[in-house]
CSV table of C-alpha atoms and ligand atoms in Angstrom, one decimal:
chain,number,residue,atom,x,y,z
Q,963,MET,CA,-26.2,-3.3,-18.2
Q,964,ARG,CA,-24.9,-5.7,-20.5
Q,965,ILE,CA,-22.9,-8.7,-19.3
Q,966,ILE,CA,-21.4,-10.8,-21.3
Q,967,HIS,CA,-19.8,-14.4,-20.3
Q,968,PHE,CA,-17.5,-16.6,-20.7
Q,969,ASP,CA,-16.8,-19.6,-19.4
Q,970,GLU,CA,-12.8,-19.6,-19.3
Q,971,ILE,CA,-11.4,-16.7,-20.5
Q,972,ASN,CA,-7.3,-15.8,-20.8
Q,973,SER,CA,-8.2,-11.7,-19.3
Q,974,THR,CA,-11.5,-9.9,-19.0
Q,975,ASN,CA,-8.9,-6.7,-18.7
Q,976,ASP,CA,-7.1,-8.2,-21.6
Q,977,TYR,CA,-10.6,-9.1,-23.3
Q,978,ALA,CA,-12.0,-5.7,-22.9
Q,979,LYS,CA,-9.5,-3.9,-24.1
Q,980,THR,CA,-8.6,-6.5,-27.4
Q,981,HIS,CA,-12.7,-5.6,-28.4
Q,982,ILE,CA,-13.2,-2.3,-26.9
Q,983,ASP,CA,-14.1,-1.1,-30.3
Q,984,GLU,CA,-17.5,-3.4,-30.3
Q,985,LEU,CA,-18.2,-2.8,-26.3
Q,986,GLU,CA,-21.0,-1.3,-25.0
Q,987,ASN,CA,-20.6,1.9,-22.7
Q,988,GLY,CA,-21.5,-0.2,-19.3
Q,989,ALA,CA,-21.0,-3.1,-20.9
Q,990,VAL,CA,-19.5,-5.9,-18.2
Q,991,ILE,CA,-17.2,-8.9,-19.0
Q,992,MET,CA,-17.2,-12.0,-16.5
Q,993,ALA,CA,-15.4,-15.1,-16.4
Q,994,GLU,CA,-15.7,-18.1,-14.5
Q,995,LYS,CA,-11.6,-18.7,-14.7
Q,996,GLN,CA,-8.9,-16.8,-15.6
Q,997,THR,CA,-5.9,-18.3,-17.4
Q,998,ALA,CA,-3.6,-15.2,-17.8
Q,999,GLY,CA,-5.1,-12.8,-14.7
Q,1000,TYR,CA,-3.0,-9.7,-14.5
Q,1001,GLY,CA,-2.8,-7.3,-11.8
Q,1002,ARG,CA,-0.7,-3.5,-11.4
Q,1003,PHE,CA,3.1,-3.9,-12.8
Q,1004,LYS,CA,1.8,-6.8,-14.8
Q,1005,ARG,CA,1.6,-9.3,-11.9
Q,1006,GLU,CA,0.2,-12.4,-12.2
Q,1007,TRP,CA,-4.0,-12.4,-11.1
Q,1008,VAL,CA,-4.2,-15.7,-9.4
Q,1009,ASP,CA,-7.3,-18.0,-10.2
Q,1010,THR,CA,-8.8,-19.0,-7.1
Q,1011,GLY,CA,-11.6,-21.2,-8.5
Q,1012,ALA,CA,-14.7,-20.8,-10.5
Q,1013,ASN,CA,-16.7,-19.5,-7.1
Q,1014,ASN,CA,-14.4,-16.7,-7.4
Q,1015,ILE,CA,-15.4,-12.9,-9.5
Q,1016,TYR,CA,-13.4,-11.7,-12.2
Q,1017,MET,CA,-14.9,-9.6,-13.4
Q,1018,THR,CA,-14.0,-5.6,-16.0
Q,1019,ILE,CA,-16.5,-3.1,-16.4
Q,1020,ILE,CA,-16.9,-1.0,-19.7
Q,1021,LEU,CA,-16.7,3.0,-19.6
Q,1022,LYS,CA,-17.1,4.7,-22.9
Q,1023,ASP,CA,-19.0,8.4,-21.5
Q,1024,GLY,CA,-15.4,10.3,-22.5
Q,1025,LYS,CA,-14.7,11.2,-19.4
Q,1026,ILE,CA,-10.9,10.6,-17.7
Q,1027,LEU,CA,-11.9,9.7,-14.1
Q,1028,PRO,CA,-9.4,9.5,-11.6
Q,1029,SER,CA,-10.8,8.7,-8.5
Q,1030,LEU,CA,-12.6,5.7,-10.4
Q,1031,THR,CA,-10.1,2.7,-9.1
Q,1032,GLN,CA,-11.1,4.2,-5.7
Q,1033,TYR,CA,-14.7,4.4,-6.3
Q,1034,LEU,CA,-15.1,0.8,-7.0
Q,1035,ALA,CA,-12.8,0.0,-4.0
Q,1036,VAL,CA,-15.4,1.6,-1.8
Q,1037,CYS,CA,-18.4,-0.1,-3.8
Q,1038,ILE,CA,-16.6,-3.5,-2.5
Q,1039,CYS,CA,-16.0,-2.7,1.0
Q,1040,LYS,CA,-20.0,-1.9,0.8
Q,1041,THR,CA,-21.2,-4.5,-0.7
Q,1042,ILE,CA,-18.5,-6.6,2.2
Q,1043,GLU,CA,-19.7,-4.9,4.9
Q,1044,SER,CA,-23.4,-5.3,4.0
Q,1045,LEU,CA,-22.4,-8.9,4.5
Q,1046,GLY,CA,-21.7,-8.6,8.6
Q,1047,LEU,CA,-17.6,-7.5,7.8
Q,1048,SER,CA,-15.5,-4.8,8.6
Q,1049,PRO,CA,-13.6,-4.4,4.8
Q,1050,LEU,CA,-10.4,-1.7,4.6
Q,1051,ILE,CA,-8.9,-0.3,1.2
Q,1052,LYS,CA,-4.8,-0.4,1.2
Q,1053,TRP,CA,-3.9,2.6,-0.8
Q,1054,PRO,CA,-4.1,2.4,-4.1
Q,1055,ASN,CA,-6.4,-0.8,-4.8
Q,1056,ASP,CA,-6.4,-3.3,-2.4
Q,1057,VAL,CA,-9.2,-4.3,-0.9
Q,1058,LEU,CA,-8.2,-5.8,2.7
Q,1059,ILE,CA,-10.3,-7.9,5.5
Q,1060,ASN,CA,-8.6,-8.5,8.5
Q,1061,ASN,CA,-6.0,-7.2,6.8
Q,1062,LYS,CA,-5.6,-9.8,4.1
Q,1063,LYS,CA,-6.3,-9.3,0.8
Q,1064,VAL,CA,-9.4,-10.5,-0.6
Q,1065,SER,CA,-9.4,-7.9,-3.8
Q,1066,GLY,CA,-7.4,-6.2,-6.4
Q,1067,ILE,CA,-8.9,-3.1,-8.6
Q,1068,LEU,CA,-6.8,-2.9,-12.4
Q,1069,ALA,CA,-8.1,0.4,-14.1
Q,1070,GLU,CA,-6.8,1.1,-17.9
Q,1071,SER,CA,-7.5,3.4,-20.0
Q,1072,ILE,CA,-7.2,2.6,-23.7
Q,1073,ILE,CA,-6.3,4.4,-26.2
Q,1074,LYS,CA,-5.6,4.2,-29.9
Q,1075,ASN,CA,-3.8,6.5,-31.9
Q,1076,GLY,CA,-3.6,9.1,-29.1
Q,1077,ASN,CA,-7.5,9.1,-29.0
Q,1078,LEU,CA,-9.6,8.0,-25.7
Q,1079,LYS,CA,-11.5,4.6,-26.6
Q,1080,GLY,CA,-12.6,3.9,-23.1
Q,1081,LEU,CA,-11.3,3.5,-19.5
Q,1082,ILE,CA,-11.9,-0.8,-18.3
Q,1083,ILE,CA,-12.0,-1.6,-14.5
Q,1084,GLY,CA,-11.8,-5.0,-13.9
Q,1085,THR,CA,-12.1,-6.7,-9.8
Q,1086,GLY,CA,-10.9,-9.7,-8.8
Q,1087,ILE,CA,-12.7,-10.9,-5.3
Q,1088,ASN,CA,-11.7,-14.4,-3.3
Q,1089,LEU,CA,-16.2,-15.1,-2.7
Q,1090,ASN,CA,-15.5,-18.5,-2.0
Q,1091,SER,CA,-12.1,-20.3,-1.7
Q,1092,THR,CA,-9.6,-22.3,0.6
Q,1093,GLU,CA,-6.6,-22.0,2.6
Q,1094,GLU,CA,-5.0,-24.3,0.4
Q,1095,ILE,CA,-5.3,-22.1,-2.9
Q,1096,LEU,CA,-4.8,-18.7,-1.2
Q,1097,LYS,CA,-1.3,-20.2,-0.4
Q,1098,LYS,CA,-0.3,-20.0,-4.0
Q,1099,ILE,CA,-1.1,-15.6,-3.7
Q,1100,ASN,CA,2.6,-14.0,-3.0
Q,1101,GLN,CA,1.6,-12.0,0.0
Q,1102,PRO,CA,-1.4,-12.8,3.2
Q,1103,ALA,CA,-4.8,-13.5,1.1
Q,1104,THR,CA,-8.3,-14.5,2.3
Q,1105,ALA,CA,-11.6,-14.8,0.7
Q,1106,ILE,CA,-15.1,-14.2,2.1
Q,1107,ASN,CA,-16.6,-17.6,2.7
Q,1108,LEU,CA,-13.6,-18.3,4.6
Q,1109,GLU,CA,-14.1,-14.6,7.3
Q,1110,LEU,CA,-17.6,-15.5,7.4
Q,1111,GLU,CA,-17.1,-19.4,7.8
Q,1112,GLN,CA,-19.8,-19.7,5.1
Q,1113,SER,CA,-20.6,-19.5,1.5
Q,1114,VAL,CA,-21.5,-16.8,-0.3
Q,1115,ASP,CA,-23.8,-16.8,-3.4
Q,1116,LYS,CA,-22.0,-15.0,-6.4
Q,1117,LEU,CA,-25.2,-14.1,-7.9
Q,1118,THR,CA,-25.8,-12.5,-5.2
Q,1119,PHE,CA,-23.2,-10.6,-4.2
Q,1120,THR,CA,-21.7,-9.4,-8.3
Q,1121,ASN,CA,-26.1,-7.9,-8.2
Q,1122,ILE,CA,-25.7,-6.0,-5.6
Q,1123,LEU,CA,-22.2,-5.1,-6.4
Q,1124,LEU,CA,-22.8,-4.1,-9.4
Q,1125,ASN,CA,-26.4,-2.6,-9.0
Q,1126,LYS,CA,-24.1,0.0,-6.6
Q,1127,PHE,CA,-21.7,0.7,-9.2
Q,1128,PHE,CA,-24.1,2.3,-11.6
Q,1129,ASN,CA,-26.4,3.6,-9.4
Q,1130,ASP,CA,-24.0,6.5,-7.8
Q,1131,TYR,CA,-22.0,6.0,-11.3
Q,1132,LYS,CA,-23.3,9.1,-12.8
Q,1133,LEU,CA,-23.0,10.9,-9.7
Q,1134,PHE,CA,-19.9,10.1,-9.5
Q,1135,SER,CA,-18.9,11.0,-13.0
Q,1136,THR,CA,-19.3,14.5,-12.5
Q,1137,LYS,CA,-18.5,14.9,-9.0
Q,1138,GLY,CA,-15.2,13.1,-8.6
Q,1139,PHE,CA,-13.3,12.7,-5.6
Q,1140,PRO,CA,-15.8,14.6,-3.6
Q,1141,PHE,CA,-18.4,12.5,-3.9
Q,1142,ILE,CA,-17.2,9.5,-2.6
Q,1143,LYS,CA,-14.3,11.4,-0.1
Q,1144,LYS,CA,-16.0,10.2,3.7
Q,1145,ASP,CA,-17.1,7.1,2.6
Q,1146,TYR,CA,-13.0,6.7,1.2
Q,1147,GLU,CA,-11.4,8.0,4.1
Q,1148,ARG,CA,-14.4,5.9,6.2
Q,1149,TYR,CA,-12.5,2.5,4.9
Q,1150,SER,CA,-9.2,3.7,4.7
Q,1151,LYS,CA,-6.2,1.8,6.4
Q,1152,LEU,CA,-4.6,5.1,6.0
Q,1153,LYS,CA,-5.9,7.8,8.3
Q,1154,LYS,CA,-5.2,11.3,6.8
Q,1155,ASN,CA,-2.5,13.8,6.9
Q,1156,GLU,CA,-0.4,10.3,8.2
Q,1157,GLU,CA,3.1,10.0,6.0
Q,1158,ILE,CA,3.4,7.6,3.2
Q,1159,THR,CA,6.3,5.7,1.9
Q,1160,ILE,CA,6.0,4.4,-1.6
Q,1161,SER,CA,8.2,2.8,-4.1
Q,1162,ILE,CA,7.3,3.1,-7.9
Q,1163,PHE,CA,10.3,1.5,-10.2
Q,1164,ASN,CA,13.4,2.5,-8.3
Q,1165,LYS,CA,11.6,5.6,-6.9
Q,1166,THR,CA,11.0,6.2,-3.2
Q,1167,GLU,CA,9.1,9.1,-2.4
Q,1168,THR,CA,7.8,10.1,1.6
Q,1169,GLY,CA,5.0,12.2,1.5
Q,1170,ILE,CA,1.6,12.6,3.5
Q,1171,PHE,CA,-2.0,10.9,2.6
A,727,LIG,C1,-4.0,-5.5,-8.6
A,727,LIG,O1,-4.6,-6.5,-7.2
A,727,LIG,O2,-3.1,-5.7,-8.7
A,727,LIG,C2,-5.5,-5.8,-9.2
A,727,LIG,C3,-5.7,-7.5,-9.7
A,727,LIG,C4,-6.8,-7.1,-10.3
A,727,LIG,C5,-7.4,-8.9,-11.3
A,727,LIG,C6,-8.6,-8.8,-11.9
A,727,LIG,S1,-9.3,-10.1,-12.4
A,727,LIG,C7,-10.4,-9.8,-13.3
A,727,LIG,C8,-9.9,-8.7,-14.2
A,727,LIG,N1,-8.8,-10.0,-15.6
A,727,LIG,C9,-7.5,-9.2,-15.4
A,727,LIG,O3,-6.9,-9.8,-15.6
A,727,LIG,N2,-7.4,-8.5,-13.8
A,727,LIG,C10,-8.3,-8.3,-14.2
């Protein structure tokens, strides 16, 4: 895996999108600081300081993977759980600890002239932050150091997470969601057969999870 590191960048997802043609399959873009990080619906992703994770993985094996966000969410949960915490996935793309957001995931397909150039999947993980900084986020948020009451080594956490992601990626990409179903159900905040209501733009739909 090739890691491309920046001290400062607008957004690791934006860099991946703009440079998709030069980037190799499995490359990882990482930054110490993002000046224009974004999440779903172009919402701002607040920069919570250099000891946090802002990264984007590039996948160019020609596949559309509908459960990629869920796959990365499971890998993040396993990494957090290895530190002794109990994370949950809030469908579709948030990871929570004690009901507060600790990580968000944004997968995008890059299509140019009707051709799939690649998939990019970015995540922001609050590893080491302060209550003061987290107040800038417009929803209840936490950081792993606050939950553990001790700081987290960024390099170790990143290595564990990326190894998990790439070790099982081949199996996941051939088997799809069934490969992670058990783990996903274990970490999911919503339970199987629970009624859910979702609002997308002006439309509200109710269904069974
Ligand atoms: C969300 O919660 O809506 C998804 C947030 C994704 C944020 C990450 S931070 C690294 C990468 N670069 C971005 O601009 N966004 C993603």
